Every structure is written in C-alpha cells, then in structure tokens.
PDB file of C-alpha atoms in Angstrom:
ATOM      1  CA  MET S   1     -62.827  -5.364 -16.381  1.00 35.00           C
ATOM      2  CA  ILE S   2     -59.183  -4.638 -17.154  1.00 40.00           C
ATOM      3  CA  ASP S   3     -59.791  -4.211 -20.855  1.00 42.00           C
ATOM      4  CA  ASP S   4     -63.116  -2.467 -20.550  1.00 41.00           C
ATOM      5  CA  PRO S   5     -63.091   0.385 -23.067  1.00 44.00           C
ATOM      6  CA  HIS S   6     -65.664   2.365 -21.037  1.00 45.00           C
ATOM      7  CA  PRO S   7     -64.402   2.830 -17.511  1.00 44.00           C
ATOM      8  CA  ALA S   8     -67.098   5.414 -16.855  1.00 48.00           C
ATOM      9  CA  ASP S   9     -69.715   2.709 -17.223  1.00 46.00           C
ATOM     10  CA  SER S  10     -68.059   0.042 -15.164  1.00 54.00           C
ATOM     11  CA  GLY S  11     -64.622  -0.810 -13.781  1.00 81.00           C
ATOM     12  CA  LEU S  12     -61.154   0.633 -13.915  1.00 90.00           C
ATOM     13  CA  ARG S  13     -58.317  -0.151 -16.297  1.00 90.00           C
ATOM     14  CA  THR S  14     -54.903  -1.189 -15.002  1.00 89.00           C
ATOM     15  CA  GLY S  15     -53.199   1.764 -13.346  1.00 91.00           C
ATOM     16  CA  GLU S  16     -56.384   3.765 -12.926  1.00 95.00           C
ATOM     17  CA  VAL S  17     -57.207   5.029  -9.444  1.00 96.00           C
ATOM     18  CA  ALA S  18     -60.505   6.303  -8.042  1.00 96.00           C
ATOM     19  CA  VAL S  19     -61.031   8.275  -4.811  1.00 96.00           C
ATOM     20  CA  PRO S  20     -64.154   8.569  -2.646  1.00 96.00           C
ATOM     21  CA  LEU S  21     -66.172  11.604  -3.714  1.00 97.00           C
ATOM     22  CA  PRO S  22     -66.958  14.288  -1.111  1.00 97.00           C
ATOM     23  CA  ASP S  23     -70.257  13.846   0.728  1.00 97.00           C
ATOM     24  CA  ALA S  24     -71.806  16.928  -0.845  1.00 97.00           C
ATOM     25  CA  THR S  25     -71.304  19.337  -3.703  1.00 98.00           C
ATOM     26  CA  ASN S  26     -70.495  22.993  -3.003  1.00 98.00           C
ATOM     27  CA  ALA S  27     -72.423  24.877  -5.687  1.00 98.00           C
ATOM     28  CA  GLY S  28     -75.191  24.233  -8.187  1.00 98.00           C
ATOM     29  CA  VAL S  29     -75.216  24.501 -11.960  1.00 98.00           C
ATOM     30  CA  TYR S  30     -78.249  25.404 -14.064  1.00 98.00           C
ATOM     31  CA  PHE S  31     -78.641  23.641 -17.393  1.00 98.00           C
ATOM     32  CA  ILE S  32     -79.461  26.567 -19.700  1.00 98.00           C
ATOM     33  CA  GLY S  33     -80.052  24.748 -22.967  1.00 98.00           C
ATOM     34  CA  THR S  34     -79.269  21.640 -24.994  1.00 98.00           C
ATOM     35  CA  ILE S  35     -76.620  20.796 -27.572  1.00 98.00           C
ATOM     36  CA  HIS S  36     -77.624  18.778 -30.630  1.00 98.00           C
ATOM     37  CA  THR S  37     -74.901  16.901 -32.478  1.00 97.00           C
ATOM     38  CA  PRO S  38     -74.737  13.965 -34.904  1.00 96.00           C
ATOM     39  CA  TRP S  39     -73.189  11.699 -32.233  1.00 95.00           C
ATOM     40  CA  ARG S  40     -75.503   9.377 -30.304  1.00 94.00           C
ATOM     41  CA  THR S  41     -72.946   7.305 -28.393  1.00 90.00           C
ATOM     42  CA  ARG S  42     -69.720   8.180 -26.653  1.00 85.00           C
ATOM     43  CA  THR S  43     -67.688   5.950 -28.932  1.00 87.00           C
ATOM     44  CA  ALA S  44     -69.107   7.797 -31.951  1.00 90.00           C
ATOM     45  CA  CYS S  45     -67.908  11.188 -30.646  1.00 89.00           C
ATOM     46  CA  PRO S  46     -64.713  12.578 -32.200  1.00 88.00           C
ATOM     47  CA  LYS S  47     -61.703  12.780 -29.854  1.00 82.00           C
ATOM     48  CA  ARG S  48     -61.701  16.528 -30.238  1.00 83.00           C
ATOM     49  CA  GLY S  49     -63.750  19.214 -31.913  1.00 88.00           C
ATOM     50  CA  ASP S  50     -62.928  20.200 -35.488  1.00 90.00           C
ATOM     51  CA  LEU S  51     -63.757  23.707 -36.709  1.00 90.00           C
ATOM     52  CA  ALA S  52     -64.310  22.137 -40.133  1.00 88.00           C
ATOM     53  CA  GLY S  53     -66.575  19.440 -38.653  1.00 91.00           C
ATOM     54  CA  PRO S  54     -70.349  19.037 -39.038  1.00 94.00           C
ATOM     55  CA  LEU S  55     -72.852  21.742 -38.082  1.00 96.00           C
ATOM     56  CA  CYS S  56     -74.198  21.340 -34.564  1.00 97.00           C
ATOM     57  CA  ARG S  57     -77.094  23.147 -32.949  1.00 98.00           C
ATOM     58  CA  ILE S  58     -77.152  24.848 -29.572  1.00 98.00           C
ATOM     59  CA  VAL S  59     -80.665  25.580 -28.335  1.00 98.00           C
ATOM     60  CA  VAL S  60     -80.817  28.068 -25.459  1.00 98.00           C
ATOM     61  CA  ASP S  61     -83.780  27.873 -23.069  1.00 98.00           C
ATOM     62  CA  GLU S  62     -86.354  30.663 -23.492  1.00 98.00           C
ATOM     63  CA  ARG S  63     -85.549  32.042 -20.041  1.00 98.00           C
ATOM     64  CA  TRP S  64     -82.042  32.989 -21.212  1.00 98.00           C
ATOM     65  CA  ARG S  65     -82.786  33.937 -24.823  1.00 98.00           C
ATOM     66  CA  VAL S  66     -82.237  37.677 -24.320  1.00 98.00           C
ATOM     67  CA  ALA S  67     -78.722  36.910 -23.054  1.00 98.00           C
ATOM     68  CA  LEU S  68     -77.808  36.092 -26.688  1.00 98.00           C
ATOM     69  CA  THR S  69     -78.148  39.785 -27.635  1.00 97.00           C
ATOM     70  CA  GLY S  70     -75.046  40.802 -29.584  1.00 96.00           C
ATOM     71  CA  ILE S  71     -73.676  37.261 -29.911  1.00 97.00           C
ATOM     72  CA  ALA S  72     -73.767  37.365 -33.739  1.00 97.00           C
ATOM     73  CA  ARG S  73     -70.874  39.861 -33.713  1.00 95.00           C
ATOM     74  CA  HIS S  74     -68.571  37.064 -32.593  1.00 96.00           C
ATOM     75  CA  LYS S  75     -67.056  34.631 -35.114  1.00 96.00           C
ATOM     76  CA  ARG S  76     -65.878  32.320 -32.367  1.00 96.00           C
ATOM     77  CA  ILE S  77     -67.479  31.628 -29.036  1.00 97.00           C
ATOM     78  CA  LEU S  78     -66.591  29.550 -26.032  1.00 97.00           C
ATOM     79  CA  VAL S  79     -69.188  26.905 -25.139  1.00 98.00           C
ATOM     80  CA  LEU S  80     -69.292  25.249 -21.721  1.00 98.00           C
ATOM     81  CA  TYR S  81     -71.256  22.056 -21.275  1.00 98.00           C
ATOM     82  CA  TRP S  82     -71.841  19.360 -18.711  1.00 98.00           C
ATOM     83  CA  MET S  83     -70.549  15.893 -19.661  1.00 95.00           C
ATOM     84  CA  HIS S  84     -73.431  14.196 -17.909  1.00 88.00           C
ATOM     85  CA  GLN S  85     -72.370  10.619 -18.612  1.00 87.00           C
ATOM     86  CA  ALA S  86     -68.879  10.799 -17.132  1.00 90.00           C
ATOM     87  CA  ARG S  87     -67.863   9.375 -13.768  1.00 94.00           C
ATOM     88  CA  ARG S  88     -66.212  11.883 -11.433  1.00 97.00           C
ATOM     89  CA  ASP S  89     -63.946   9.939  -9.093  1.00 97.00           C
ATOM     90  CA  LEU S  90     -60.817   9.060 -11.104  1.00 97.00           C
ATOM     91  CA  VAL S  91     -57.517  10.729 -10.204  1.00 98.00           C
ATOM     92  CA  LEU S  92     -55.333   8.540 -12.448  1.00 97.00           C
ATOM     93  CA  GLN S  93     -56.477   7.503 -15.897  1.00 96.00           C
ATOM     94  CA  MET S  94     -55.101   5.418 -18.728  1.00 93.00           C
ATOM     95  CA  PRO S  95     -56.022   7.060 -22.027  1.00 87.00           C
ATOM     96  CA  TYR S  96     -56.081   4.718 -25.012  1.00 80.00           C
ATOM     97  CA  HIS S  97     -54.152   7.102 -27.244  1.00 79.00           C
ATOM     98  CA  SER S  98     -51.091   7.235 -24.968  1.00 81.00           C
ATOM     99  CA  GLY S  99     -51.350   4.000 -22.982  1.00 85.00           C
ATOM    100  CA  GLN S 100     -49.682   5.918 -20.157  1.00 91.00           C
ATOM    101  CA  THR S 101     -51.223   6.402 -16.725  1.00 95.00           C
ATOM    102  CA  THR S 102     -51.724  10.133 -16.221  1.00 96.00           C
ATOM    103  CA  GLY S 103     -53.349  12.431 -13.662  1.00 97.00           C
ATOM    104  CA  THR S 104     -56.845  13.644 -14.463  1.00 98.00           C
ATOM    105  CA  PHE S 105     -55.754  17.311 -14.386  1.00 98.00           C
ATOM    106  CA  ALA S 106     -53.061  16.636 -17.013  1.00 97.00           C
ATOM    107  CA  LEU S 107     -55.756  15.303 -19.379  1.00 95.00           C
ATOM    108  CA  ARG S 108     -58.819  16.591 -21.239  1.00 92.00           C
ATOM    109  CA  SER S 109     -60.813  13.424 -20.544  1.00 91.00           C
ATOM    110  CA  PRO S 110     -64.515  13.918 -19.683  1.00 93.00           C
ATOM    111  CA  VAL S 111     -63.841  11.882 -16.534  1.00 95.00           C
ATOM    112  CA  ARG S 112     -62.996  14.497 -13.856  1.00 97.00           C
ATOM    113  CA  PRO S 113     -64.361  15.798 -10.538  1.00 98.00           C
ATOM    114  CA  ASN S 114     -66.462  18.408 -12.337  1.00 98.00           C
ATOM    115  CA  PRO S 115     -67.327  17.155 -15.833  1.00 97.00           C
ATOM    116  CA  ILE S 116     -67.323  20.577 -17.467  1.00 98.00           C
ATOM    117  CA  ALA S 117     -66.012  20.933 -21.020  1.00 96.00           C
ATOM    118  CA  CYS S 118     -64.897  24.190 -22.661  1.00 94.00           C
ATOM    119  CA  SER S 119     -64.894  24.246 -26.466  1.00 94.00           C
ATOM    120  CA  VAL S 120     -64.038  27.083 -28.795  1.00 94.00           C
ATOM    121  CA  VAL S 121     -66.430  26.830 -31.723  1.00 96.00           C
ATOM    122  CA  GLU S 122     -67.138  28.740 -34.898  1.00 97.00           C
ATOM    123  CA  LEU S 123     -70.463  30.563 -34.794  1.00 97.00           C
ATOM    124  CA  VAL S 124     -72.078  30.030 -38.204  1.00 97.00           C
ATOM    125  CA  ALA S 125     -75.592  31.422 -37.671  1.00 98.00           C
ATOM    126  CA  VAL S 126     -77.977  32.722 -35.016  1.00 98.00           C
ATOM    127  CA  ASP S 127     -81.712  32.189 -35.361  1.00 97.00           C
ATOM    128  CA  GLY S 128     -83.725  33.221 -32.326  1.00 97.00           C
ATOM    129  CA  ASN S 129     -82.613  31.014 -29.451  1.00 98.00           C
ATOM    130  CA  THR S 130     -80.688  28.612 -31.707  1.00 98.00           C
ATOM    131  CA  LEU S 131     -77.034  28.832 -32.669  1.00 98.00           C
ATOM    132  CA  GLN S 132     -75.467  26.864 -35.510  1.00 98.00           C
ATOM    133  CA  VAL S 133     -71.839  26.105 -34.752  1.00 98.00           C
ATOM    134  CA  ARG S 134     -68.904  23.966 -35.875  1.00 97.00           C
ATOM    135  CA  GLY S 135     -66.241  22.497 -33.624  1.00 96.00           C
ATOM    136  CA  LEU S 136     -68.126  20.536 -30.988  1.00 96.00           C
ATOM    137  CA  ASP S 137     -67.317  16.948 -30.084  1.00 92.00           C
ATOM    138  CA  CYS S 138     -70.008  16.042 -27.558  1.00 93.00           C
ATOM    139  CA  LEU S 139     -72.951  13.675 -27.406  1.00 94.00           C
ATOM    140  CA  ASP S 140     -76.327  14.647 -28.798  1.00 96.00           C
ATOM    141  CA  GLY S 141     -78.437  15.957 -25.913  1.00 97.00           C
ATOM    142  CA  THR S 142     -75.531  17.304 -23.833  1.00 97.00           C
ATOM    143  CA  PRO S 143     -76.647  19.989 -21.359  1.00 98.00           C
ATOM    144  CA  LEU S 144     -75.376  23.514 -22.092  1.00 98.00           C
ATOM    145  CA  ILE S 145     -74.087  25.533 -19.154  1.00 98.00           C
ATOM    146  CA  ASP S 146     -72.547  28.687 -20.652  1.00 98.00           C
ATOM    147  CA  ILE S 147     -71.686  30.626 -23.793  1.00 98.00           C
ATOM    148  CA  LYS S 148     -69.000  33.339 -23.691  1.00 97.00           C
ATOM    149  CA  ALA S 149     -67.487  35.734 -26.172  1.00 91.00           C
ATOM    150  CA  GLU S 150     -64.105  34.297 -27.069  1.00 85.00           C
ATOM    151  CA  GLN S 151     -61.090  36.177 -25.836  1.00 66.00           C
ATOM    152  CA  ALA S 152     -57.959  34.050 -26.007  1.00 45.00           C
ATOM    153  CA  GLY S 153     -55.959  33.680 -22.846  1.00 39.00           C
ATOM    154  CA  SER S 154     -58.207  35.751 -20.650  1.00 40.00           C
ATOM    155  CA  GLY S 155     -60.311  34.992 -17.647  1.00 43.00           C
ATOM    156  CA  GLY S 156     -63.973  35.593 -16.966  1.00 47.00           C
TER     157      GLY S 156
ATOM    158  CA  MET V   1     -78.851  52.623  -8.030  1.00 35.00           C
ATOM    159  CA  ILE V   2     -78.414  53.668 -11.646  1.00 40.00           C
ATOM    160  CA  ASP V   3     -74.766  54.573 -11.194  1.00 42.00           C
ATOM    161  CA  ASP V   4     -73.956  51.759  -8.821  1.00 41.00           C
ATOM    162  CA  PRO V   5     -70.593  50.355  -9.920  1.00 44.00           C
ATOM    163  CA  HIS V   6     -71.350  46.974  -8.350  1.00 45.00           C
ATOM    164  CA  PRO V   7     -74.593  45.632  -9.772  1.00 44.00           C
ATOM    165  CA  ALA V   8     -73.854  42.213  -8.341  1.00 48.00           C
ATOM    166  CA  ASP V   9     -74.091  43.651  -4.850  1.00 46.00           C
ATOM    167  CA  SER V  10     -77.234  45.677  -5.320  1.00 54.00           C
ATOM    168  CA  GLY V  11     -79.338  47.103  -8.142  1.00 81.00           C
ATOM    169  CA  LEU V  12     -79.216  47.223 -11.899  1.00 90.00           C
ATOM    170  CA  ARG V  13     -77.768  49.877 -14.175  1.00 90.00           C
ATOM    171  CA  THR V  14     -79.862  51.463 -16.903  1.00 89.00           C
ATOM    172  CA  GLY V  15     -80.563  48.939 -19.635  1.00 91.00           C
ATOM    173  CA  GLU V  16     -79.723  45.935 -17.506  1.00 95.00           C
ATOM    174  CA  VAL V  17     -82.324  43.177 -17.256  1.00 96.00           C
ATOM    175  CA  ALA V  18     -82.625  40.333 -14.732  1.00 96.00           C
ATOM    176  CA  VAL V  19     -84.776  37.205 -15.048  1.00 96.00           C
ATOM    177  CA  PRO V  20     -86.152  34.943 -12.318  1.00 96.00           C
ATOM    178  CA  LEU V  21     -83.757  32.079 -11.675  1.00 97.00           C
ATOM    179  CA  PRO V  22     -85.027  28.498 -12.032  1.00 97.00           C
ATOM    180  CA  ASP V  23     -86.363  26.927  -8.822  1.00 97.00           C
ATOM    181  CA  ALA V  24     -83.541  24.404  -8.636  1.00 97.00           C
ATOM    182  CA  THR V  25     -80.118  23.705 -10.044  1.00 98.00           C
ATOM    183  CA  ASN V  26     -79.532  20.656 -12.235  1.00 98.00           C
ATOM    184  CA  ALA V  27     -76.076  19.432 -11.227  1.00 98.00           C
ATOM    185  CA  GLY V  28     -73.590  19.963  -8.415  1.00 98.00           C
ATOM    186  CA  VAL V  29     -70.025  21.235  -8.506  1.00 98.00           C
ATOM    187  CA  TYR V  30     -67.285  20.190  -6.071  1.00 98.00           C
ATOM    188  CA  PHE V  31     -64.818  22.855  -5.003  1.00 98.00           C
ATOM    189  CA  ILE V  32     -61.508  21.019  -5.413  1.00 98.00           C
ATOM    190  CA  GLY V  33     -59.079  23.629  -4.135  1.00 98.00           C
ATOM    191  CA  THR V  34     -58.477  27.334  -3.604  1.00 98.00           C
ATOM    192  CA  ILE V  35     -56.836  30.045  -5.691  1.00 98.00           C
ATOM    193  CA  HIS V  36     -54.623  32.584  -3.952  1.00 98.00           C
ATOM    194  CA  THR V  37     -54.045  35.907  -5.712  1.00 97.00           C
ATOM    195  CA  PRO V  38     -52.916  39.407  -4.670  1.00 96.00           C
ATOM    196  CA  TRP V  39     -56.452  40.793  -5.188  1.00 95.00           C
ATOM    197  CA  ARG V  40     -58.702  41.142  -2.163  1.00 94.00           C
ATOM    198  CA  THR V  41     -61.630  43.042  -3.686  1.00 90.00           C
ATOM    199  CA  ARG V  42     -63.415  42.807  -6.997  1.00 85.00           C
ATOM    200  CA  THR V  43     -62.450  46.343  -7.960  1.00 87.00           C
ATOM    201  CA  ALA V  44     -58.776  45.460  -7.392  1.00 90.00           C
ATOM    202  CA  CYS V  45     -58.901  42.533  -9.848  1.00 89.00           C
ATOM    203  CA  PRO V  46     -57.475  43.155 -13.319  1.00 88.00           C
ATOM    204  CA  LYS V  47     -60.022  43.161 -16.163  1.00 82.00           C
ATOM    205  CA  ARG V  48     -58.284  40.166 -17.667  1.00 84.00           C
ATOM    206  CA  GLY V  49     -55.445  37.805 -16.845  1.00 88.00           C
ATOM    207  CA  ASP V  50     -51.939  38.723 -17.993  1.00 90.00           C
ATOM    208  CA  LEU V  51     -49.415  35.947 -18.621  1.00 90.00           C
ATOM    209  CA  ALA V  52     -46.750  38.435 -17.478  1.00 89.00           C
ATOM    210  CA  GLY V  53     -48.742  39.261 -14.335  1.00 91.00           C
ATOM    211  CA  PRO V  54     -47.953  38.390 -10.715  1.00 94.00           C
ATOM    212  CA  LEU V  55     -47.451  34.821  -9.498  1.00 97.00           C
ATOM    213  CA  CYS V  56     -50.615  33.261  -8.108  1.00 97.00           C
ATOM    214  CA  ARG V  57     -50.959  30.038  -6.181  1.00 98.00           C
ATOM    215  CA  ILE V  58     -53.438  27.236  -6.814  1.00 98.00           C
ATOM    216  CA  VAL V  59     -53.757  24.833  -3.887  1.00 98.00           C
ATOM    217  CA  VAL V  60     -55.460  21.545  -4.755  1.00 98.00           C
ATOM    218  CA  ASP V  61     -57.256  19.668  -1.960  1.00 98.00           C
ATOM    219  CA  GLU V  62     -55.445  16.550  -0.709  1.00 98.00           C
ATOM    220  CA  ARG V  63     -58.235  14.324  -2.024  1.00 98.00           C
ATOM    221  CA  TRP V  64     -57.355  15.282  -5.607  1.00 98.00           C
ATOM    222  CA  ARG V  65     -53.578  15.628  -5.287  1.00 98.00           C
ATOM    223  CA  VAL V  66     -52.756  12.490  -7.296  1.00 98.00           C
ATOM    224  CA  ALA V  67     -54.747  13.927 -10.215  1.00 98.00           C
ATOM    225  CA  LEU V  68     -51.861  16.396 -10.710  1.00 98.00           C
ATOM    226  CA  THR V  69     -49.582  13.540 -11.874  1.00 97.00           C
ATOM    227  CA  GLY V  70     -47.915  14.609 -15.113  1.00 96.00           C
ATOM    228  CA  ILE V  71     -49.121  18.234 -14.972  1.00 97.00           C
ATOM    229  CA  ALA V  72     -45.570  19.628 -14.909  1.00 97.00           C
ATOM    230  CA  ARG V  73     -45.120  18.578 -18.554  1.00 95.00           C
ATOM    231  CA  HIS V  74     -47.537  21.331 -19.557  1.00 96.00           C
ATOM    232  CA  LYS V  75     -46.350  24.933 -19.973  1.00 96.00           C
ATOM    233  CA  ARG V  76     -49.908  26.206 -20.124  1.00 96.00           C
ATOM    234  CA  ILE V  77     -52.960  24.867 -18.397  1.00 97.00           C
ATOM    235  CA  LEU V  78     -56.624  25.754 -18.383  1.00 97.00           C
ATOM    236  CA  VAL V  79     -57.995  26.669 -14.959  1.00 98.00           C
ATOM    237  CA  LEU V  80     -61.725  26.660 -14.208  1.00 98.00           C
ATOM    238  CA  TYR V  81     -62.996  28.445 -11.137  1.00 98.00           C
ATOM    239  CA  TRP V  82     -66.252  29.486  -9.540  1.00 98.00           C
ATOM    240  CA  MET V  83     -66.850  33.243  -9.309  1.00 95.00           C
ATOM    241  CA  HIS V  84     -68.624  32.929  -6.008  1.00 88.00           C
ATOM    242  CA  GLN V  85     -69.477  36.592  -5.542  1.00 87.00           C
ATOM    243  CA  ALA V  86     -71.315  37.128  -8.823  1.00 90.00           C
ATOM    244  CA  ARG V  87     -75.090  37.350  -9.199  1.00 95.00           C
ATOM    245  CA  ARG V  88     -76.560  34.932 -11.722  1.00 97.00           C
ATOM    246  CA  ASP V  89     -79.769  36.445 -13.029  1.00 97.00           C
ATOM    247  CA  LEU V  90     -78.757  39.142 -15.554  1.00 97.00           C
ATOM    248  CA  VAL V  91     -79.486  38.586 -19.241  1.00 98.00           C
ATOM    249  CA  LEU V  92     -78.574  42.114 -20.375  1.00 97.00           C
ATOM    250  CA  GLN V  93     -75.609  43.949 -18.900  1.00 96.00           C
ATOM    251  CA  MET V  94     -74.011  47.341 -19.332  1.00 93.00           C
ATOM    252  CA  PRO V  95     -70.234  46.955 -19.124  1.00 87.00           C
ATOM    253  CA  TYR V  96     -68.355  50.108 -18.147  1.00 80.00           C
ATOM    254  CA  HIS V  97     -65.752  49.698 -20.866  1.00 79.00           C
ATOM    255  CA  SER V  98     -68.263  49.789 -23.722  1.00 81.00           C
ATOM    256  CA  GLY V  99     -71.220  51.617 -22.202  1.00 85.00           C
ATOM    257  CA  GLN V 100     -73.366  49.459 -24.494  1.00 91.00           C
ATOM    258  CA  THR V 101     -76.085  47.125 -23.279  1.00 95.00           C
ATOM    259  CA  THR V 102     -75.093  43.598 -24.310  1.00 96.00           C
ATOM    260  CA  GLY V 103     -76.340  40.071 -23.727  1.00 97.00           C
ATOM    261  CA  THR V 104     -74.616  38.081 -21.010  1.00 98.00           C
ATOM    262  CA  PHE V 105     -73.507  35.367 -23.467  1.00 98.00           C
ATOM    263  CA  ALA V 106     -71.760  37.978 -25.667  1.00 97.00           C
ATOM    264  CA  LEU V 107     -69.663  39.045 -22.643  1.00 95.00           C
ATOM    265  CA  ARG V 108     -66.998  37.585 -20.353  1.00 92.00           C
ATOM    266  CA  SER V 109     -68.494  39.245 -17.266  1.00 92.00           C
ATOM    267  CA  PRO V 110     -68.515  37.124 -14.073  1.00 93.00           C
ATOM    268  CA  VAL V 111     -72.259  37.832 -13.885  1.00 95.00           C
ATOM    269  CA  ARG V 112     -73.881  34.876 -15.710  1.00 97.00           C
ATOM    270  CA  PRO V 113     -76.229  31.950 -14.975  1.00 98.00           C
ATOM    271  CA  ASN V 114     -73.287  29.710 -14.092  1.00 98.00           C
ATOM    272  CA  PRO V 115     -70.411  31.835 -12.781  1.00 97.00           C
ATOM    273  CA  ILE V 116     -67.652  29.613 -14.162  1.00 98.00           C
ATOM    274  CA  ALA V 117     -64.472  31.208 -15.495  1.00 96.00           C
ATOM    275  CA  CYS V 118     -61.935  29.545 -17.803  1.00 94.00           C
ATOM    276  CA  SER V 119     -58.431  31.021 -17.824  1.00 94.00           C
ATOM    277  CA  VAL V 120     -55.393  29.874 -19.739  1.00 94.00           C
ATOM    278  CA  VAL V 121     -52.419  30.366 -17.430  1.00 96.00           C
ATOM    279  CA  GLU V 122     -48.691  29.764 -17.546  1.00 97.00           C
ATOM    280  CA  LEU V 123     -47.599  26.966 -15.221  1.00 97.00           C
ATOM    281  CA  VAL V 124     -44.416  28.182 -13.507  1.00 97.00           C
ATOM    282  CA  ALA V 125     -43.862  25.521 -10.846  1.00 98.00           C
ATOM    283  CA  VAL V 126     -45.443  22.494  -9.184  1.00 98.00           C
ATOM    284  CA  ASP V 127     -44.729  21.695  -5.539  1.00 97.00           C
ATOM    285  CA  GLY V 128     -46.823  18.863  -4.119  1.00 97.00           C
ATOM    286  CA  ASN V 129     -50.434  19.992  -4.266  1.00 98.00           C
ATOM    287  CA  THR V 130     -49.545  23.623  -5.061  1.00 98.00           C
ATOM    288  CA  LEU V 131     -49.164  25.168  -8.515  1.00 98.00           C
ATOM    289  CA  GLN V 132     -47.516  28.532  -9.144  1.00 98.00           C
ATOM    290  CA  VAL V 133     -49.066  30.196 -12.182  1.00 98.00           C
ATOM    291  CA  ARG V 134     -49.268  33.514 -14.008  1.00 97.00           C
ATOM    292  CA  GLY V 135     -52.274  34.834 -15.874  1.00 96.00           C
ATOM    293  CA  LEU V 136     -55.132  34.733 -13.370  1.00 96.00           C
ATOM    294  CA  ASP V 137     -57.405  37.693 -12.687  1.00 92.00           C
ATOM    295  CA  CYS V 138     -59.632  36.452  -9.864  1.00 93.00           C
ATOM    296  CA  LEU V 139     -60.184  37.304  -6.218  1.00 94.00           C
ATOM    297  CA  ASP V 140     -58.020  35.804  -3.511  1.00 96.00           C
ATOM    298  CA  GLY V 141     -59.864  32.785  -2.102  1.00 97.00           C
ATOM    299  CA  THR V 142     -61.716  31.891  -5.304  1.00 97.00           C
ATOM    300  CA  PRO V 143     -62.842  28.236  -5.369  1.00 98.00           C
ATOM    301  CA  LEU V 144     -61.068  26.041  -7.937  1.00 98.00           C
ATOM    302  CA  ILE V 145     -63.236  23.645  -9.942  1.00 98.00           C
ATOM    303  CA  ASP V 146     -60.932  22.158 -12.596  1.00 98.00           C
ATOM    304  CA  ILE V 147     -57.482  22.087 -14.161  1.00 98.00           C
ATOM    305  CA  LYS V 148     -57.009  20.751 -17.697  1.00 97.00           C
ATOM    306  CA  ALA V 149     -54.092  20.285 -20.050  1.00 91.00           C
ATOM    307  CA  GLU V 150     -54.324  23.103 -22.555  1.00 85.00           C
ATOM    308  CA  GLN V 151     -55.289  22.157 -26.086  1.00 66.00           C
ATOM    309  CA  ALA V 152     -56.398  25.172 -28.084  1.00 45.00           C
ATOM    310  CA  GLY V 153     -59.735  24.963 -29.779  1.00 39.00           C
ATOM    311  CA  SER V 154     -60.666  21.536 -28.571  1.00 40.00           C
ATOM    312  CA  GLY V 155     -63.345  20.170 -26.322  1.00 43.00           C
ATOM    313  CA  GLY V 156     -63.132  18.077 -23.204  1.00 47.00           C
TER     314      GLY V 156
END
C-alpha cells in the first residue's frame, strides 16, 4: 500500500501516521444543503478552488431558506462543507505535491480530525434557495454546513 | 424579551425568526483542544478578532500533538472552533450594530445551524502542544475543532 494514491480509502504512505480516534464525538453537525460541482471523483477535483473556475451550485434545504435573506449583497461568501469521504485519523501526512511528511494541522488536506473545509467563493447569483458560485473545489454531492458573509481575518 | 441583549440565552428580538431544528444531526465533531482567551463572558468578547490584540493560547490535546509538525513555518493559520454557547435555530437575526433584520447566512453571528467559527490568526509561538496566537475573539474555554495552514481563497 506504500504507493497507494488514496490513503483515505486504504493504507498509509511511508511516513504517514494514524492515531486511534476518540470513542465518541463531542458535538453534532447538521447538513443544511448540498453542493453540486462538475467533479465526480476525488482525483478529478482541483487541488484548490479557483475564483475563475466553473459555476457550481449550492442548494440550501428549505428549512434554512429564509437564512439566505440579504446574502445577495455580498460579492464573496465563505462556504463551509463536510468532506464526507475523508478519513479522520492521520496526524502525519505525505502530500504528493511536496513529498515531505507534514503534520495534518500544517496542511489543507481533507484528511483531518474534523473534515470541515472553508472556501471563499464568488457569489454569482441567488435564485430562491440556490446559489451560483465560483471557487469551489469539492466533490459533487458534498454536504453543506454553513454559509457566512465574508469578512477577511475576522472570527465568527 | 424584545430588548433582551442575549437572544441565545432566552427569547427573540423583534423581527427574529427561529425554525424547528432537525430531529438528528448528520455528522459528529471531535473537540481536539481548548482555546484560552482573556474573555470570560460573551459580552466581554470583541466583535471581531484583531491581529494586534492580546495573546491567546491554543492547547491541542495530546492525541493530536504530532499533527502540529511543521506548523511553526506558518505566520498565519486558520483556527476553527465550536461556539458552544450559541443557539442554532435562528434564520433571521437583528444584529445590534445594524438594527436591520438579516438572514443568518448573511451574517457572522455565532448563532447559526452549525456554530463553527473560522478565524485567521497570527501564530506567535509554538511550545509543544501549545500555540500562542493573536487575532481570536472567542470566549475562554472555547472548544478547538481544527487548525489549518492559511491559504487565502482556497478550499480544504
């Protein structure tokens, strides 16, 4: 398995280290919608989002639709999503691009204890509960967990 | 309760709307450490993080310590944390600063379906499993859920 290009599906690469996961999680996340992109496999996904990339669609569940009120005022939004196919137990990883073993928290890899991604995207259009955006890099069907007004460098 | 300054503790302000939460969550989050800040109450917290603000301490649980390997190379990191005191059911909110009813997803308020904050902070020092940072705005004792190398505008 040393040369396996998909450690999340199977084994570890040389230098990679996994730890036992805790027995239980500490809080629960609601999936609040679904992200539609052109990418059907993880290898097809771009390494990072491109604000000049293809249009992607974020569909927010009806329950949360009213929470989009006022979103169209924002040119850029922050999108949080759950990288549901990633394993969660690696503390050291060997990214292909660097070939250097690195700690999970010094990387942006989807493989991490909590597989939550944050992407700044360009908001192109809002139609009911659907947003058209550019700048995502995730799999088609990825669960949405949050949308926030962008505000560089700030918390919340 | 109309003038209640803490809707997350009690009622709603005029114009605010709550929805029933789903019966179950869809994924679980591990708390991977604890954030120590000078702020003991929500009203004491700054409205947003300030990279020239006070030093705060992020203590990563021993289980995940090795995942910090290589973090010191980064001047800025992205910190994700769980805003454990925030209610999760508001779709319309009335922020004090604007006085205008706005959808949750057009705000950075801690009150949201998944109370996850993303802050870009300055990494000042690393000592074992403890990071000294500037730029946080959260309560003392806030649960940490992720640390990522900063990479503006990208996913992961």
